[in-house]
Every structure is written in C-alpha cells, then in structure tokens.
Amino acid sequence: MLRIVAKTVMWFLAVSIGLTLLYRFVPPPLTVTMVVDANGITKDWQPLSRIDRNMIDAAIAAEDGAFCTHNGFDTKAIENAMKRNAAGGRLRGGSTISQQTAKNVFLWQGDGFTRYLRKGLEVWFTFLIESLWDKRRIMEVYLNVAETGIGTYGVEAGAQRYFDKSAANLSRIEAARIAAALPSPKTRSVSNPTGFTRRYGNTISARIGTVRREGFDACVYD
C-alpha cells in the first residue's frame, strides 16, 4: 500500500510539474471548466502584447491589487475574507490572480467537499506557476482562460462578443466591464450592465489610472 501511495505521489508530481513547464511556453488547449461547459466553447488565444493594457490594469484593479508584490498568496486579502465570512453572509474568497489561474488551468470549480479538495491542490499549482512562470506569463494565461461569459473564454472572445472589437483596442470602461463580470460571468451583463455591475465597472475604470500611476502593473511590463 505504501509503495502504491509513493508511486501515485511521484506520478502526480511528475505530471503536474511537466504540465506547468509545458504551459510556460504552450497555450493550455482546454480546461476542465471548458470541457464540462454545456454551452460550448468560444475562445481565441491572444499573446499579452495583443491585449490592451487597459484590460491588464482592469484585472489587477478588480481582482488583485498586490499581483506584482505577492508570491501567489495575498495573506492580507485572505485574512480580510476570513473575517467577512466569520461575520456571516455570502462566502467570499481572497484568491489572487495566480490562484485563479492555477484553478482555471489545472483544476475545476466545484462546491462542497470537492471545493475543499480543489483548494488544497490549488495551493500546490499556485506555488508551481509562481516558481516556473513569470508574472507576465501568469497574467497572459489568466486573461486567455478566464470565463468571460456564457460559453465564452478569454478576453479576446469576450471583447468580440460584447463590443465587436479585438481585446487589443479596449477602452478603459470596456475593459472594466469585462473585469467586473469575471467573478460571475454567467449572470453579470457586460454589454448592458445595470445596478451593482455597472457601479463596480465604473469603480474599476477609475482605479485603472491608479494601477498605472502607482506601478501596480510593473511586473507585467518591466
């Protein structure tokens, strides 16, 4: 039994490290989320050089202001999320862009028990991509595999769907609206946002200037 466990662990380590090294250079062809999506898949991989800086900065402003300074885990954000969850109400996470990339590429979404199992594996894969990829690659993969709408993956497919243009030409408010929908892409409208989504998009748009001015995106462009 111990021999079987040891071999299983060694195979897991070899496969996970091998895939992470491969995806440092090769676009991930499919993800678990894509495969199980009953709505089909629309995606169009684009290198980061062909994604407008407004989109990168909107993602940082909305999802992970400390992206360039943490090692994959934002302990302050996690502590704040734990405090909010302890106070009751809807559960909220403190996941970084690195953690979300690890989840989206290698794992599944999941609820209940499978969610806790995924969280454990997410730590390992986050460590791997932070160790084997640079921040620019993490951002590039994130923006190409993140779900941006029903059956829509990546910001290029999202930009084409919502604004009939390439992600290379997104305005601040367009990029901000895509970023505002990322936490719940199946329910939040990008092209005609109302209520919270519209207000949140406007807030993200305003924060883009701060991200650029304060150099919060420096690791992506240096």
PDB file of C-alpha atoms in Angstrom:
ATOM      1  CA  MET A   1       0.000   0.000   0.000  1.00  0.00           C
ATOM      2  CA  LEU A   2       2.820   2.398   0.875  1.00  0.00           C
ATOM      3  CA  ARG A   3       4.530   1.571  -2.414  1.00  0.00           C
ATOM      4  CA  ILE A   4       1.329   2.369  -4.346  1.00  0.00           C
ATOM      5  CA  VAL A   5       0.900   5.655  -2.480  1.00  0.00           C
ATOM      6  CA  ALA A   6       4.519   6.606  -3.112  1.00  0.00           C
ATOM      7  CA  LYS A   7       4.227   5.855  -6.835  1.00  0.00           C
ATOM      8  CA  THR A   8       0.986   7.799  -7.072  1.00  0.00           C
ATOM      9  CA  VAL A   9       2.570  10.834  -5.413  1.00  0.00           C
ATOM     10  CA  MET A  10       5.627  10.627  -7.678  1.00  0.00           C
ATOM     11  CA  TRP A  11       3.449  10.388 -10.795  1.00  0.00           C
ATOM     12  CA  PHE A  12       1.364  13.332  -9.639  1.00  0.00           C
ATOM     13  CA  LEU A  13       4.470  15.431  -9.012  1.00  0.00           C
ATOM     14  CA  ALA A  14       5.984  14.497 -12.368  1.00  0.00           C
ATOM     15  CA  VAL A  15       2.805  15.196 -14.349  1.00  0.00           C
ATOM     16  CA  SER A  16       1.957  18.445 -12.550  1.00  0.00           C
ATOM     17  CA  ILE A  17       5.468  19.845 -12.888  1.00  0.00           C
ATOM     18  CA  GLY A  18       5.700  18.677 -16.507  1.00  0.00           C
ATOM     19  CA  LEU A  19       2.404  20.310 -17.468  1.00  0.00           C
ATOM     20  CA  THR A  20       3.336  23.536 -15.705  1.00  0.00           C
ATOM     21  CA  LEU A  21       6.649  23.660 -17.588  1.00  0.00           C
ATOM     22  CA  LEU A  22       4.864  22.917 -20.877  1.00  0.00           C
ATOM     23  CA  TYR A  23       2.268  25.650 -20.315  1.00  0.00           C
ATOM     24  CA  ARG A  24       5.020  28.140 -19.684  1.00  0.00           C
ATOM     25  CA  PHE A  25       5.508  28.116 -23.453  1.00  0.00           C
ATOM     26  CA  VAL A  26       2.384  26.480 -24.927  1.00  0.00           C
ATOM     27  CA  PRO A  27      -1.196  27.761 -24.554  1.00  0.00           C
ATOM     28  CA  PRO A  28      -3.340  25.358 -22.499  1.00  0.00           C
ATOM     29  CA  PRO A  29      -5.632  23.789 -25.138  1.00  0.00           C
ATOM     30  CA  LEU A  30      -8.590  23.078 -22.839  1.00  0.00           C
ATOM     31  CA  THR A  31      -9.540  23.313 -19.179  1.00  0.00           C
ATOM     32  CA  VAL A  32     -11.886  21.216 -17.061  1.00  0.00           C
ATOM     33  CA  THR A  33     -14.346  24.115 -16.931  1.00  0.00           C
ATOM     34  CA  MET A  34     -14.411  24.294 -20.721  1.00  0.00           C
ATOM     35  CA  VAL A  35     -14.852  20.546 -21.148  1.00  0.00           C
ATOM     36  CA  VAL A  36     -17.892  20.361 -18.838  1.00  0.00           C
ATOM     37  CA  ASP A  37     -19.496  23.565 -20.154  1.00  0.00           C
ATOM     38  CA  ALA A  38     -22.823  22.558 -21.725  1.00  0.00           C
ATOM     39  CA  ASN A  39     -22.934  25.899 -23.569  1.00  0.00           C
ATOM     40  CA  GLY A  40     -19.977  25.054 -25.788  1.00  0.00           C
ATOM     41  CA  ILE A  41     -16.664  26.877 -26.052  1.00  0.00           C
ATOM     42  CA  THR A  42     -15.769  30.102 -27.785  1.00  0.00           C
ATOM     43  CA  LYS A  43     -12.157  31.158 -27.288  1.00  0.00           C
ATOM     44  CA  ASP A  44      -9.349  32.858 -29.164  1.00  0.00           C
ATOM     45  CA  TRP A  45      -5.901  32.848 -27.577  1.00  0.00           C
ATOM     46  CA  GLN A  46      -4.001  36.116 -27.870  1.00  0.00           C
ATOM     47  CA  PRO A  47      -0.473  36.935 -26.654  1.00  0.00           C
ATOM     48  CA  LEU A  48      -0.365  39.618 -23.981  1.00  0.00           C
ATOM     49  CA  SER A  49       1.183  42.008 -26.499  1.00  0.00           C
ATOM     50  CA  ARG A  50      -2.173  41.951 -28.332  1.00  0.00           C
ATOM     51  CA  ILE A  51      -4.293  42.628 -25.251  1.00  0.00           C
ATOM     52  CA  ASP A  52      -4.796  46.285 -24.359  1.00  0.00           C
ATOM     53  CA  ARG A  53      -3.053  47.475 -21.226  1.00  0.00           C
ATOM     54  CA  ASN A  54      -6.435  48.712 -20.014  1.00  0.00           C
ATOM     55  CA  MET A  55      -7.503  45.070 -19.666  1.00  0.00           C
ATOM     56  CA  ILE A  56      -4.419  44.068 -17.691  1.00  0.00           C
ATOM     57  CA  ASP A  57      -4.838  47.031 -15.364  1.00  0.00           C
ATOM     58  CA  ALA A  58      -8.575  46.418 -15.008  1.00  0.00           C
ATOM     59  CA  ALA A  59      -7.893  42.824 -13.943  1.00  0.00           C
ATOM     60  CA  ILE A  60      -5.375  43.994 -11.357  1.00  0.00           C
ATOM     61  CA  ALA A  61      -7.710  46.735 -10.118  1.00  0.00           C
ATOM     62  CA  ALA A  62     -10.635  44.340  -9.791  1.00  0.00           C
ATOM     63  CA  GLU A  63      -9.047  41.073  -8.727  1.00  0.00           C
ATOM     64  CA  ASP A  64      -5.593  41.505  -7.236  1.00  0.00           C
ATOM     65  CA  GLY A  65      -4.036  44.872  -6.437  1.00  0.00           C
ATOM     66  CA  ALA A  66      -0.956  43.172  -4.964  1.00  0.00           C
ATOM     67  CA  PHE A  67      -0.368  40.960  -8.002  1.00  0.00           C
ATOM     68  CA  CYS A  68       3.162  42.243  -8.591  1.00  0.00           C
ATOM     69  CA  THR A  69       4.289  42.010  -4.975  1.00  0.00           C
ATOM     70  CA  HIS A  70       2.944  38.736  -3.572  1.00  0.00           C
ATOM     71  CA  ASN A  71       4.279  35.228  -4.143  1.00  0.00           C
ATOM     72  CA  GLY A  72       0.931  33.845  -5.224  1.00  0.00           C
ATOM     73  CA  PHE A  73      -0.929  34.341  -1.958  1.00  0.00           C
ATOM     74  CA  ASP A  74      -2.132  37.652  -0.551  1.00  0.00           C
ATOM     75  CA  THR A  75      -2.241  36.957   3.184  1.00  0.00           C
ATOM     76  CA  LYS A  76      -3.914  40.272   3.979  1.00  0.00           C
ATOM     77  CA  ALA A  77      -6.726  39.600   1.486  1.00  0.00           C
ATOM     78  CA  ILE A  78      -7.173  36.070   2.860  1.00  0.00           C
ATOM     79  CA  GLU A  79      -7.389  37.388   6.437  1.00  0.00           C
ATOM     80  CA  ASN A  80      -9.949  40.004   5.420  1.00  0.00           C
ATOM     81  CA  ALA A  81     -12.013  37.385   3.588  1.00  0.00           C
ATOM     82  CA  MET A  82     -11.953  35.123   6.650  1.00  0.00           C
ATOM     83  CA  LYS A  83     -13.181  37.980   8.857  1.00  0.00           C
ATOM     84  CA  ARG A  84     -16.041  38.787   6.460  1.00  0.00           C
ATOM     85  CA  ASN A  85     -17.038  35.134   6.220  1.00  0.00           C
ATOM     86  CA  ALA A  86     -16.936  34.721  10.006  1.00  0.00           C
ATOM     87  CA  ALA A  87     -19.344  37.643  10.297  1.00  0.00           C
ATOM     88  CA  GLY A  88     -21.900  35.700   8.230  1.00  0.00           C
ATOM     89  CA  GLY A  89     -23.489  36.229   4.864  1.00  0.00           C
ATOM     90  CA  ARG A  90     -22.307  35.051   1.455  1.00  0.00           C
ATOM     91  CA  LEU A  91     -18.901  33.395   1.462  1.00  0.00           C
ATOM     92  CA  ARG A  92     -16.181  35.366  -0.258  1.00  0.00           C
ATOM     93  CA  GLY A  93     -12.670  34.310  -1.166  1.00  0.00           C
ATOM     94  CA  GLY A  94      -9.351  36.105  -1.100  1.00  0.00           C
ATOM     95  CA  SER A  95      -7.934  34.418  -4.192  1.00  0.00           C
ATOM     96  CA  THR A  96      -5.186  36.139  -6.153  1.00  0.00           C
ATOM     97  CA  ILE A  97      -4.890  36.146  -9.934  1.00  0.00           C
ATOM     98  CA  SER A  98      -2.225  33.466  -9.531  1.00  0.00           C
ATOM     99  CA  GLN A  99      -4.593  31.244  -7.551  1.00  0.00           C
ATOM    100  CA  GLN A 100      -7.396  31.786 -10.044  1.00  0.00           C
ATOM    101  CA  THR A 101      -5.045  30.929 -12.908  1.00  0.00           C
ATOM    102  CA  ALA A 102      -3.966  27.720 -11.166  1.00  0.00           C
ATOM    103  CA  LYS A 103      -7.602  26.768 -10.590  1.00  0.00           C
ATOM    104  CA  ASN A 104      -8.768  27.640 -14.096  1.00  0.00           C
ATOM    105  CA  VAL A 105      -5.936  25.841 -15.898  1.00  0.00           C
ATOM    106  CA  PHE A 106      -5.347  22.714 -13.834  1.00  0.00           C
ATOM    107  CA  LEU A 107      -8.410  22.153 -11.661  1.00  0.00           C
ATOM    108  CA  TRP A 108     -12.183  22.530 -11.507  1.00  0.00           C
ATOM    109  CA  GLN A 109     -14.704  24.945  -9.984  1.00  0.00           C
ATOM    110  CA  GLY A 110     -16.643  22.669  -7.613  1.00  0.00           C
ATOM    111  CA  ASP A 111     -18.736  23.095  -4.471  1.00  0.00           C
ATOM    112  CA  GLY A 112     -18.974  21.282  -1.172  1.00  0.00           C
ATOM    113  CA  PHE A 113     -16.303  18.667  -0.440  1.00  0.00           C
ATOM    114  CA  THR A 114     -14.756  18.906  -3.907  1.00  0.00           C
ATOM    115  CA  ARG A 115     -14.198  22.622  -3.343  1.00  0.00           C
ATOM    116  CA  TYR A 116     -12.026  21.932  -0.286  1.00  0.00           C
ATOM    117  CA  LEU A 117     -10.098  19.253  -2.169  1.00  0.00           C
ATOM    118  CA  ARG A 118      -9.560  21.705  -5.024  1.00  0.00           C
ATOM    119  CA  LYS A 119      -8.361  24.397  -2.623  1.00  0.00           C
ATOM    120  CA  GLY A 120      -5.627  22.084  -1.366  1.00  0.00           C
ATOM    121  CA  LEU A 121      -4.435  21.287  -4.878  1.00  0.00           C
ATOM    122  CA  GLU A 122      -4.752  24.967  -5.799  1.00  0.00           C
ATOM    123  CA  VAL A 123      -2.026  25.811  -3.287  1.00  0.00           C
ATOM    124  CA  TRP A 124       0.355  23.368  -4.988  1.00  0.00           C
ATOM    125  CA  PHE A 125      -0.338  24.574  -8.516  1.00  0.00           C
ATOM    126  CA  THR A 126      -0.139  28.220  -7.444  1.00  0.00           C
ATOM    127  CA  PHE A 127       3.289  27.514  -5.985  1.00  0.00           C
ATOM    128  CA  LEU A 128       4.309  25.827  -9.239  1.00  0.00           C
ATOM    129  CA  ILE A 129       3.269  28.639 -11.592  1.00  0.00           C
ATOM    130  CA  GLU A 130       4.795  31.277  -9.336  1.00  0.00           C
ATOM    131  CA  SER A 131       8.041  29.281  -9.336  1.00  0.00           C
ATOM    132  CA  LEU A 132       8.165  28.257 -13.016  1.00  0.00           C
ATOM    133  CA  TRP A 133       6.406  31.144 -14.797  1.00  0.00           C
ATOM    134  CA  ASP A 134       6.982  34.871 -14.565  1.00  0.00           C
ATOM    135  CA  LYS A 135       4.203  37.298 -13.691  1.00  0.00           C
ATOM    136  CA  ARG A 136       3.695  38.296 -17.303  1.00  0.00           C
ATOM    137  CA  ARG A 137       3.009  34.686 -18.280  1.00  0.00           C
ATOM    138  CA  ILE A 138       0.602  34.240 -15.370  1.00  0.00           C
ATOM    139  CA  MET A 139      -1.360  37.298 -16.490  1.00  0.00           C
ATOM    140  CA  GLU A 140      -1.313  36.164 -20.118  1.00  0.00           C
ATOM    141  CA  VAL A 141      -2.712  32.726 -19.289  1.00  0.00           C
ATOM    142  CA  TYR A 142      -5.265  34.154 -16.858  1.00  0.00           C
ATOM    143  CA  LEU A 143      -6.709  36.563 -19.404  1.00  0.00           C
ATOM    144  CA  ASN A 144      -6.932  33.811 -22.020  1.00  0.00           C
ATOM    145  CA  VAL A 145      -8.638  31.089 -19.962  1.00  0.00           C
ATOM    146  CA  ALA A 146     -10.884  33.073 -17.612  1.00  0.00           C
ATOM    147  CA  GLU A 147     -14.587  32.657 -18.309  1.00  0.00           C
ATOM    148  CA  THR A 148     -15.915  35.971 -19.629  1.00  0.00           C
ATOM    149  CA  GLY A 149     -19.482  34.950 -20.449  1.00  0.00           C
ATOM    150  CA  ILE A 150     -21.747  32.001 -21.201  1.00  0.00           C
ATOM    151  CA  GLY A 151     -19.588  29.607 -23.233  1.00  0.00           C
ATOM    152  CA  THR A 152     -17.029  32.387 -23.687  1.00  0.00           C
ATOM    153  CA  TYR A 153     -13.419  32.096 -22.525  1.00  0.00           C
ATOM    154  CA  GLY A 154     -10.664  34.686 -22.574  1.00  0.00           C
ATOM    155  CA  VAL A 155     -10.823  38.437 -23.003  1.00  0.00           C
ATOM    156  CA  GLU A 156     -10.409  38.286 -26.783  1.00  0.00           C
ATOM    157  CA  ALA A 157     -13.568  36.200 -27.169  1.00  0.00           C
ATOM    158  CA  GLY A 158     -15.273  38.459 -24.630  1.00  0.00           C
ATOM    159  CA  ALA A 159     -14.274  41.646 -26.431  1.00  0.00           C
ATOM    160  CA  GLN A 160     -15.520  40.245 -29.736  1.00  0.00           C
ATOM    161  CA  ARG A 161     -18.788  39.102 -28.195  1.00  0.00           C
ATOM    162  CA  TYR A 162     -19.645  42.244 -26.255  1.00  0.00           C
ATOM    163  CA  PHE A 163     -18.003  45.067 -28.200  1.00  0.00           C
ATOM    164  CA  ASP A 164     -17.350  43.603 -31.656  1.00  0.00           C
ATOM    165  CA  LYS A 165     -13.673  44.503 -31.424  1.00  0.00           C
ATOM    166  CA  SER A 166     -10.337  42.980 -30.522  1.00  0.00           C
ATOM    167  CA  ALA A 167      -9.047  42.936 -26.946  1.00  0.00           C
ATOM    168  CA  ALA A 168      -6.147  44.967 -28.357  1.00  0.00           C
ATOM    169  CA  ASN A 169      -8.431  48.004 -28.622  1.00  0.00           C
ATOM    170  CA  LEU A 170     -10.465  48.003 -25.435  1.00  0.00           C
ATOM    171  CA  SER A 171     -11.246  51.332 -23.795  1.00  0.00           C
ATOM    172  CA  ARG A 172     -10.984  51.721 -20.031  1.00  0.00           C
ATOM    173  CA  ILE A 173     -14.701  51.332 -19.426  1.00  0.00           C
ATOM    174  CA  GLU A 174     -14.952  48.318 -21.751  1.00  0.00           C
ATOM    175  CA  ALA A 175     -12.057  46.570 -20.015  1.00  0.00           C
ATOM    176  CA  ALA A 176     -13.516  47.489 -16.629  1.00  0.00           C
ATOM    177  CA  ARG A 177     -16.900  45.988 -17.503  1.00  0.00           C
ATOM    178  CA  ILE A 178     -15.311  42.703 -18.546  1.00  0.00           C
ATOM    179  CA  ALA A 179     -13.326  42.680 -15.288  1.00  0.00           C
ATOM    180  CA  ALA A 180     -16.456  43.465 -13.264  1.00  0.00           C
ATOM    181  CA  ALA A 181     -18.158  40.368 -14.676  1.00  0.00           C
ATOM    182  CA  LEU A 182     -15.256  37.954 -14.069  1.00  0.00           C
ATOM    183  CA  PRO A 183     -16.435  36.735 -10.630  1.00  0.00           C
ATOM    184  CA  SER A 184     -19.825  35.727 -12.074  1.00  0.00           C
ATOM    185  CA  PRO A 185     -19.605  35.714 -15.889  1.00  0.00           C
ATOM    186  CA  LYS A 186     -22.824  33.761 -16.438  1.00  0.00           C
ATOM    187  CA  THR A 187     -25.016  36.226 -14.567  1.00  0.00           C
ATOM    188  CA  ARG A 188     -23.371  39.654 -14.898  1.00  0.00           C
ATOM    189  CA  SER A 189     -24.032  41.591 -18.082  1.00  0.00           C
ATOM    190  CA  VAL A 190     -21.039  43.195 -19.773  1.00  0.00           C
ATOM    191  CA  SER A 191     -22.591  44.983 -22.732  1.00  0.00           C
ATOM    192  CA  ASN A 192     -25.574  46.372 -20.812  1.00  0.00           C
ATOM    193  CA  PRO A 193     -24.643  46.325 -17.122  1.00  0.00           C
ATOM    194  CA  THR A 194     -27.069  47.591 -14.503  1.00  0.00           C
ATOM    195  CA  GLY A 195     -27.039  48.052 -10.751  1.00  0.00           C
ATOM    196  CA  PHE A 196     -24.015  46.682  -8.948  1.00  0.00           C
ATOM    197  CA  THR A 197     -22.205  45.519 -12.093  1.00  0.00           C
ATOM    198  CA  ARG A 198     -22.441  48.966 -13.650  1.00  0.00           C
ATOM    199  CA  ARG A 199     -21.279  50.720 -10.471  1.00  0.00           C
ATOM    200  CA  TYR A 200     -18.471  48.221  -9.955  1.00  0.00           C
ATOM    201  CA  GLY A 201     -17.355  48.624 -13.557  1.00  0.00           C
ATOM    202  CA  ASN A 202     -17.193  52.389 -13.121  1.00  0.00           C
ATOM    203  CA  THR A 203     -15.137  51.939  -9.954  1.00  0.00           C
ATOM    204  CA  ILE A 204     -12.691  49.620 -11.706  1.00  0.00           C
ATOM    205  CA  SER A 205     -12.384  52.078 -14.599  1.00  0.00           C
ATOM    206  CA  ALA A 206     -11.437  54.823 -12.149  1.00  0.00           C
ATOM    207  CA  ARG A 207      -8.887  52.546 -10.445  1.00  0.00           C
ATOM    208  CA  ILE A 208      -7.083  51.793 -13.713  1.00  0.00           C
ATOM    209  CA  GLY A 209      -5.349  55.156 -13.540  1.00  0.00           C
ATOM    210  CA  THR A 210      -4.101  54.377 -10.038  1.00  0.00           C
ATOM    211  CA  VAL A 211      -2.785  50.968 -11.094  1.00  0.00           C
ATOM    212  CA  ARG A 212      -0.773  52.557 -13.879  1.00  0.00           C
ATOM    213  CA  ARG A 213       0.336  55.614 -11.929  1.00  0.00           C
ATOM    214  CA  GLU A 214       1.479  53.621  -8.894  1.00  0.00           C
ATOM    215  CA  GLY A 215       3.171  50.927 -10.975  1.00  0.00           C
ATOM    216  CA  PHE A 216       0.952  48.095  -9.732  1.00  0.00           C
ATOM    217  CA  ASP A 217       1.351  46.517 -13.183  1.00  0.00           C
ATOM    218  CA  ALA A 218       5.136  46.983 -13.334  1.00  0.00           C
ATOM    219  CA  CYS A 219       5.905  43.230 -13.167  1.00  0.00           C
ATOM    220  CA  VAL A 220       3.922  42.730 -16.361  1.00  0.00           C
ATOM    221  CA  TYR A 221       5.724  45.429 -18.351  1.00  0.00           C
ATOM    222  CA  ASP A 222       9.268  45.577 -16.955  1.00  0.00           C
TER     223      ASP A 222
END
